[in-house]
CSV table of C-alpha atoms in Angstrom, one decimal:
chain,number,residue,atom,x,y,z
A,1,MET,CA,58.2,20.7,-109.0
A,2,ASN,CA,60.2,23.7,-109.5
A,3,ARG,CA,59.8,24.9,-113.0
A,4,SER,CA,57.1,23.5,-114.8
A,5,ARG,CA,57.5,21.4,-117.8
A,6,THR,CA,60.0,24.1,-118.8
A,7,ARG,CA,61.9,21.3,-117.3
A,8,LEU,CA,59.9,18.6,-118.8
A,9,LEU,CA,57.8,18.8,-122.1
A,10,VAL,CA,56.0,21.8,-122.0
A,11,ALA,CA,54.7,23.3,-125.3
A,12,LEU,CA,55.4,26.9,-126.1
A,13,ALA,CA,52.4,29.2,-125.2
A,14,SER,CA,53.2,31.1,-128.3
A,15,ALA,CA,52.2,27.9,-130.4
A,16,THR,CA,48.8,27.7,-131.7
A,17,ALA,CA,47.0,27.0,-128.7
A,18,LEU,CA,44.2,24.7,-129.0
A,19,LEU,CA,42.6,22.8,-131.8
A,20,THR,CA,39.2,20.8,-131.6
A,21,THR,CA,39.8,17.2,-132.5
A,22,ALA,CA,36.6,17.5,-134.8
A,23,GLY,CA,37.5,20.8,-136.6
A,24,CYS,CA,40.0,21.7,-139.3
A,25,GLY,CA,41.1,25.1,-137.9
A,26,ALA,CA,42.7,26.4,-134.7
A,27,ALA,CA,40.5,27.5,-132.0
A,28,ASP,CA,41.9,29.7,-129.2
A,29,MET,CA,39.9,28.3,-126.4
A,30,THR,CA,41.1,30.8,-124.2
A,31,LYS,CA,39.5,33.7,-126.1
A,32,GLN,CA,36.1,32.3,-127.0
A,33,ALA,CA,33.2,30.2,-126.1
A,34,SER,CA,33.7,26.5,-126.1
A,35,PRO,CA,32.5,25.3,-129.5
A,36,PHE,CA,30.5,22.5,-128.1
A,37,ALA,CA,26.9,23.3,-127.3
A,38,ALA,CA,25.4,20.7,-125.3
A,39,PRO,CA,21.4,20.3,-125.7
A,40,ALA,CA,19.6,20.7,-122.6
A,41,GLY,CA,19.7,17.8,-120.3
A,42,VAL,CA,22.5,16.1,-121.9
A,43,LYS,CA,25.5,15.4,-119.4
A,44,THR,CA,28.9,16.6,-121.0
A,45,VAL,CA,32.5,16.5,-120.1
A,46,THR,CA,35.3,18.2,-122.1
A,47,LEU,CA,38.7,16.9,-121.7
A,48,SER,CA,42.0,18.2,-122.4
A,49,VAL,CA,44.2,16.1,-124.7
A,50,GLN,CA,48.1,16.5,-125.1
A,51,SER,CA,49.9,15.7,-128.1
A,52,TRP,CA,52.0,12.8,-126.7
A,53,VAL,CA,50.7,9.1,-126.9
A,54,GLY,CA,50.6,8.6,-123.2
A,55,ALA,CA,48.1,11.3,-122.4
A,56,GLN,CA,46.0,10.1,-125.4
A,57,ALA,CA,45.7,6.8,-123.8
A,58,ASN,CA,44.4,8.3,-120.4
A,59,VAL,CA,41.8,10.3,-122.3
A,60,ALA,CA,40.8,7.2,-124.7
A,61,VAL,CA,40.3,5.3,-121.7
A,62,ALA,CA,38.5,8.0,-119.6
A,63,GLU,CA,36.3,8.9,-122.7
A,64,GLN,CA,35.0,5.2,-123.3
A,65,LEU,CA,34.0,4.7,-119.6
A,66,LEU,CA,32.4,8.1,-119.2
A,67,LYS,CA,30.2,7.2,-122.2
A,68,GLU,CA,29.4,3.9,-121.8
A,69,LYS,CA,29.4,3.1,-118.1
A,70,LEU,CA,28.1,6.5,-116.9
A,71,GLY,CA,26.2,8.1,-119.9
A,72,TYR,CA,28.1,11.4,-120.4
A,73,ARG,CA,28.8,12.8,-123.8
A,74,VAL,CA,32.6,13.4,-124.1
A,75,ASP,CA,34.2,16.5,-126.0
A,76,LEU,CA,37.8,16.2,-126.7
A,77,VAL,CA,40.1,19.5,-127.2
A,78,GLN,CA,43.7,19.0,-128.2
A,79,THR,CA,45.6,21.4,-126.1
A,80,ASP,CA,49.4,22.8,-125.6
A,81,GLU,CA,50.3,22.4,-121.9
A,82,VAL,CA,50.4,25.7,-120.8
A,83,PRO,CA,47.5,27.1,-122.8
A,84,ALA,CA,45.4,24.1,-121.5
A,85,TRP,CA,45.8,25.7,-117.9
A,86,ASP,CA,44.0,28.9,-119.0
A,87,ALA,CA,41.4,27.0,-120.6
A,88,LEU,CA,40.7,24.8,-117.6
A,89,SER,CA,40.7,28.0,-115.5
A,90,GLN,CA,37.8,29.5,-117.4
A,91,GLY,CA,35.9,26.5,-117.9
A,92,ARG,CA,36.7,26.0,-121.8
A,93,VAL,CA,37.9,22.5,-120.5
A,94,ASP,CA,36.9,20.3,-117.6
A,95,ALA,CA,40.0,18.3,-116.8
A,96,ILE,CA,43.7,17.8,-117.4
A,97,LEU,CA,44.4,14.0,-117.0
A,98,GLU,CA,48.3,14.1,-117.1
A,99,ASP,CA,50.3,17.2,-116.0
A,100,TRP,CA,53.9,17.0,-115.6
A,101,GLY,CA,54.4,20.0,-113.4
A,102,HIS,CA,53.5,23.7,-113.6
A,103,PRO,CA,54.3,25.4,-110.4
A,104,ASP,CA,53.5,29.1,-111.9
A,105,GLN,CA,50.0,28.0,-113.0
A,106,GLU,CA,49.4,26.0,-110.0
A,107,LYS,CA,50.0,28.8,-107.8
A,108,LEU,CA,48.1,31.4,-109.7
A,109,TYR,CA,45.1,29.3,-110.4
A,110,VAL,CA,44.9,26.5,-107.6
A,111,ASP,CA,46.2,28.4,-104.8
A,112,GLU,CA,45.3,32.0,-105.3
A,113,LYS,CA,42.3,32.2,-108.1
A,114,ARG,CA,41.0,28.8,-106.8
A,115,THR,CA,39.5,28.3,-110.4
A,116,ILE,CA,41.2,24.8,-110.5
A,117,VAL,CA,41.2,21.9,-108.1
A,118,ARG,CA,43.7,19.3,-107.6
A,119,GLY,CA,42.6,16.0,-109.1
A,120,GLY,CA,45.1,13.7,-107.5
A,121,ASP,CA,47.8,11.3,-108.8
A,122,LEU,CA,47.3,9.9,-112.2
A,123,GLY,CA,49.3,6.7,-110.6
A,124,VAL,CA,52.1,7.3,-113.5
A,125,THR,CA,55.6,8.7,-112.8
A,126,GLY,CA,57.3,10.5,-115.2
A,127,HIS,CA,61.0,11.1,-116.1
A,128,ILE,CA,62.8,12.7,-118.8
A,129,GLY,CA,66.4,12.1,-119.7
A,130,TRP,CA,69.0,11.3,-122.5
A,131,TYR,CA,69.2,7.5,-123.7
A,132,VAL,CA,71.3,5.8,-125.7
A,133,PRO,CA,70.2,2.3,-127.2
A,134,LYS,CA,71.2,-0.6,-124.9
A,135,TYR,CA,73.3,-2.3,-127.5
A,136,PHE,CA,75.5,0.7,-127.9
A,137,ALA,CA,75.8,0.9,-124.1
A,138,ASP,CA,76.6,-2.8,-123.7
A,139,GLN,CA,79.6,-2.0,-126.3
A,140,HIS,CA,80.9,1.2,-124.5
A,141,PRO,CA,79.4,1.0,-120.9
A,142,ASP,CA,81.1,4.3,-120.2
A,143,VAL,CA,78.7,6.1,-122.5
A,144,THR,CA,76.1,6.3,-119.8
A,145,ASP,CA,78.1,9.0,-117.7
A,146,TRP,CA,77.9,12.3,-119.4
A,147,LYS,CA,81.5,13.2,-118.6
A,148,ASN,CA,82.5,10.6,-121.4
A,149,LEU,CA,79.7,11.9,-124.1
A,150,ASN,CA,82.6,13.9,-126.0
A,151,LYS,CA,84.5,10.7,-126.5
A,152,TYR,CA,81.7,9.5,-128.6
A,153,ALA,CA,80.8,12.6,-130.3
A,154,ASP,CA,82.3,11.4,-133.8
A,155,GLN,CA,80.4,8.2,-133.7
A,156,LEU,CA,77.0,10.1,-132.9
A,157,LYS,CA,77.1,12.7,-135.5
A,158,THR,CA,74.8,12.9,-138.5
A,159,ALA,CA,74.2,14.8,-141.6
A,160,GLU,CA,71.9,17.3,-139.4
A,161,SER,CA,74.5,17.8,-136.8
A,162,GLY,CA,76.9,19.8,-138.6
A,163,GLY,CA,80.2,17.7,-137.6
A,164,LYS,CA,78.9,17.7,-133.6
A,165,GLY,CA,77.4,14.7,-132.0
A,166,GLN,CA,73.5,14.7,-132.4
A,167,LEU,CA,71.4,14.9,-129.6
A,168,MET,CA,67.9,14.2,-130.9
A,169,ASP,CA,64.9,15.9,-129.4
A,170,GLY,CA,61.1,15.8,-130.6
A,171,SER,CA,59.1,18.6,-131.5
A,172,PRO,CA,60.5,22.1,-131.5
A,173,SER,CA,57.4,23.4,-129.8
A,174,TYR,CA,58.4,21.3,-126.7
A,175,VAL,CA,60.7,23.4,-124.4
A,176,THR,CA,63.4,21.5,-123.0
A,177,ASN,CA,66.8,22.4,-121.2
A,178,ASP,CA,68.9,20.3,-123.6
A,179,VAL,CA,70.4,23.4,-125.6
A,180,ALA,CA,71.4,24.8,-122.2
A,181,LEU,CA,72.8,21.5,-121.0
A,182,VAL,CA,75.0,21.1,-123.9
A,183,LYS,CA,76.4,24.3,-123.8
A,184,ASN,CA,76.6,24.4,-119.8
A,185,LEU,CA,78.2,21.0,-119.7
A,186,ASP,CA,80.5,21.9,-122.6
A,187,LEU,CA,79.6,19.2,-124.9
A,188,ASP,CA,80.3,18.8,-128.5
A,189,TYR,CA,76.8,18.2,-129.5
A,190,LYS,CA,74.1,19.8,-131.2
A,191,VAL,CA,70.5,19.5,-130.7
A,192,VAL,CA,68.5,18.4,-133.7
A,193,PHE,CA,64.6,18.2,-133.8
A,194,ALA,CA,63.0,15.4,-135.4
A,195,GLY,CA,59.8,17.2,-135.7
A,196,SER,CA,57.3,15.4,-133.4
A,197,GLU,CA,56.9,12.3,-131.1
A,198,ALA,CA,55.8,10.2,-133.8
A,199,ALA,CA,58.9,11.4,-136.2
A,200,GLN,CA,61.2,10.8,-133.3
A,201,ILE,CA,59.9,7.3,-132.6
A,202,THR,CA,60.2,6.6,-136.4
A,203,GLN,CA,63.9,7.8,-136.4
A,204,ILE,CA,64.9,5.8,-133.1
A,205,GLN,CA,63.1,2.8,-135.0
A,206,GLN,CA,65.3,3.1,-138.0
A,207,PHE,CA,68.5,3.7,-136.2
A,208,ALA,CA,67.8,0.4,-134.0
A,209,LYS,CA,66.9,-1.7,-137.0
A,210,GLU,CA,70.2,-0.4,-138.9
A,211,LYS,CA,72.0,-1.1,-135.1
A,212,LYS,CA,73.3,2.6,-135.3
A,213,PRO,CA,74.2,4.5,-132.1
A,214,PHE,CA,72.2,7.5,-131.1
A,215,LEU,CA,71.6,9.7,-128.3
A,216,SER,CA,68.2,10.8,-127.7
A,217,TYR,CA,65.9,13.0,-125.3
A,218,TRP,CA,63.3,10.5,-124.2
A,219,TYR,CA,60.8,10.0,-121.3
A,220,GLN,CA,59.2,7.4,-119.3
A,221,PRO,CA,56.6,5.9,-119.3
A,222,GLN,CA,56.6,5.3,-123.1
A,223,TRP,CA,56.2,2.0,-124.8
A,224,LEU,CA,58.9,2.3,-127.4
A,225,PHE,CA,61.1,0.9,-124.5
A,226,ASN,CA,59.4,-2.4,-125.0
A,227,GLU,CA,60.6,-2.5,-129.0
A,228,VAL,CA,63.9,-0.6,-128.4
A,229,PRO,CA,65.6,-0.9,-125.3
A,230,MET,CA,67.4,2.0,-124.0
A,231,VAL,CA,69.7,2.9,-121.2
A,232,GLU,CA,69.8,6.5,-119.4
A,233,VAL,CA,72.8,8.5,-119.7
A,234,LYS,CA,73.4,10.0,-116.1
A,235,LEU,CA,73.7,13.8,-116.1
A,236,PRO,CA,74.6,15.9,-113.2
A,237,GLU,CA,72.2,15.2,-110.2
A,238,TYR,CA,68.9,17.1,-110.1
A,239,THR,CA,68.4,19.5,-107.3
A,240,GLU,CA,65.8,22.1,-106.5
A,241,GLU,CA,68.6,24.9,-106.5
A,242,CYS,CA,69.6,23.9,-110.0
A,243,ALA,CA,65.8,23.7,-111.2
A,244,ALA,CA,65.4,27.4,-109.9
A,245,LYS,CA,68.0,28.8,-112.3
A,246,ASP,CA,67.1,30.8,-115.3
A,247,PRO,CA,66.3,28.3,-118.3
A,248,GLU,CA,69.5,29.2,-120.1
A,249,ASP,CA,71.5,28.4,-116.8
A,250,ILE,CA,70.2,24.9,-116.2
A,251,ASP,CA,73.0,22.3,-115.8
A,252,CYS,CA,71.5,19.2,-114.1
A,253,ALA,CA,69.4,16.4,-115.0
A,254,TYR,CA,65.7,16.5,-115.3
A,255,PRO,CA,63.3,15.7,-112.2
A,256,THR,CA,61.3,12.7,-111.5
A,257,THR,CA,57.7,13.8,-111.4
A,258,PRO,CA,54.5,11.9,-110.3
A,259,LEU,CA,52.0,12.8,-112.7
A,260,GLN,CA,49.0,14.9,-111.6
A,261,LYS,CA,45.4,15.5,-112.7
A,262,PHE,CA,43.6,18.8,-112.3
A,263,LEU,CA,39.8,19.8,-112.7
A,264,ASN,CA,37.9,23.0,-113.1
A,265,ALA,CA,36.7,24.2,-109.9
A,266,ASP,CA,33.2,24.8,-111.1
A,267,PHE,CA,33.0,21.2,-112.7
A,268,VAL,CA,34.0,19.6,-109.5
A,269,GLU,CA,31.0,21.3,-108.0
A,270,ARG,CA,28.5,20.4,-110.7
A,271,GLY,CA,30.1,17.4,-112.4
A,272,GLY,CA,28.7,14.8,-110.3
A,273,ASP,CA,29.4,11.2,-111.2
A,274,ALA,CA,31.8,12.4,-113.9
A,275,ALA,CA,34.0,14.5,-111.6
A,276,ASP,CA,34.0,11.7,-109.1
A,277,PHE,CA,35.1,9.3,-111.6
A,278,LEU,CA,38.2,11.4,-113.1
A,279,LYS,CA,39.4,11.9,-109.4
A,280,LYS,CA,39.7,8.1,-109.1
A,281,PHE,CA,41.1,7.7,-112.3
A,282,HIS,CA,44.4,5.9,-111.3
A,283,TRP,CA,46.5,3.6,-113.2
A,284,SER,CA,49.9,2.0,-113.6
A,285,GLU,CA,52.7,2.8,-116.2
A,286,GLN,CA,52.0,-0.6,-117.4
A,287,HIS,CA,48.5,-0.1,-117.9
A,288,GLN,CA,49.1,3.3,-119.9
A,289,ASN,CA,51.8,1.7,-122.0
A,290,GLU,CA,49.5,-1.0,-123.1
A,291,VAL,CA,47.1,1.5,-124.5
A,292,SER,CA,50.0,3.6,-125.8
A,293,GLU,CA,51.5,0.8,-127.6
A,294,MET,CA,48.1,-0.4,-129.2
A,295,ILE,CA,47.8,3.1,-130.5
A,296,ALA,CA,51.0,4.1,-131.8
A,297,SER,CA,52.7,0.8,-132.6
A,298,GLN,CA,49.7,-1.5,-133.6
A,299,ARG,CA,48.0,1.5,-135.4
A,300,LEU,CA,44.5,0.7,-133.2
A,301,THR,CA,42.3,3.9,-133.0
A,302,PRO,CA,42.3,5.2,-129.5
A,303,GLU,CA,38.8,4.2,-129.3
A,304,GLU,CA,39.8,0.6,-130.3
A,305,ALA,CA,42.7,0.4,-127.9
A,306,ALA,CA,40.6,1.7,-125.2
A,307,LYS,CA,37.9,-0.8,-125.5
A,308,LEU,CA,40.6,-3.6,-125.7
A,309,TRP,CA,42.1,-2.5,-122.4
A,310,ILE,CA,38.6,-2.1,-120.8
A,311,GLU,CA,37.8,-5.6,-122.0
A,312,ARG,CA,41.0,-7.0,-120.3
A,313,HIS,CA,41.1,-5.1,-117.1
A,314,PRO,CA,37.6,-4.7,-115.3
A,315,ASP,CA,39.3,-5.0,-112.1
A,316,VAL,CA,41.1,-1.9,-112.2
A,317,TRP,CA,38.6,0.7,-113.9
A,318,LYS,CA,35.5,-0.6,-111.9
A,319,LYS,CA,37.1,0.9,-108.6
A,320,TRP,CA,36.7,4.5,-110.6
A,321,LEU,CA,32.9,4.2,-111.0
A,322,PRO,CA,30.6,5.3,-108.5
A,323,GLN,CA,29.7,2.6,-105.9
A,324,GLU,CA,26.1,1.3,-106.0
């Protein structure tokens, strides 16, 4: 894709780069050795974990299978998207299991430096857009065309949006096109950040419980659609020409992106069964959502959710294992 997840859910590189899941403080994995020191002879894999629950679902299932079926120790490192590429290039992590498109990093590390190798499709297609609840779209069908949004700005305003309609985004550390879109499409709206994916979900659930209208930046696949049906607002058609514009000039929809895996090049050479397994890791949006919903809605731990999914779907994951 053009533009990386500057068009899609990219976290700011200037934010705290990487946090170890076991530690309390920040660990900039691009500037120091890995905190994980494996004893001699122990097979290890270090996986990058992004902040949204779909990415956590991928890693949870991969972790359990690598440990239980292949005998690896698995270390997890929480990463923002852009710093994760630097860490992957330097071998601080071995794999990114869900990337939404970073052409600049891909060109640098995959094509030029060759320190990162493409790991293939995850099997999940990602799409970001603006959504309204189905109950509101049913009452006002024309709200699903961006040209009519100003007509509903008064109904969509909140205390936080300062007299304008509210367009709700997630974490302020996610870079989106929304501020530019509001400006360039001359919309009477203000982008208001919920603070995180979890906070945004809570807000959407509260709006839905009270049957209040809302307009939100959101993305698929996402388990919340099962609980709160939403309808996408049609924005101006996405084009490569539009995506190539400077961020402040973007005036079109977000692209649809087949999500990709990437592996450290040295790990591919030395990673044996683990590297082969991660290349074969491929599942559907439905499977990812099943695990995500158990984590985010049913409040299972990632480990518990992964184990349940593994029990239910041996026909899927057995294909990822080395063939006897």
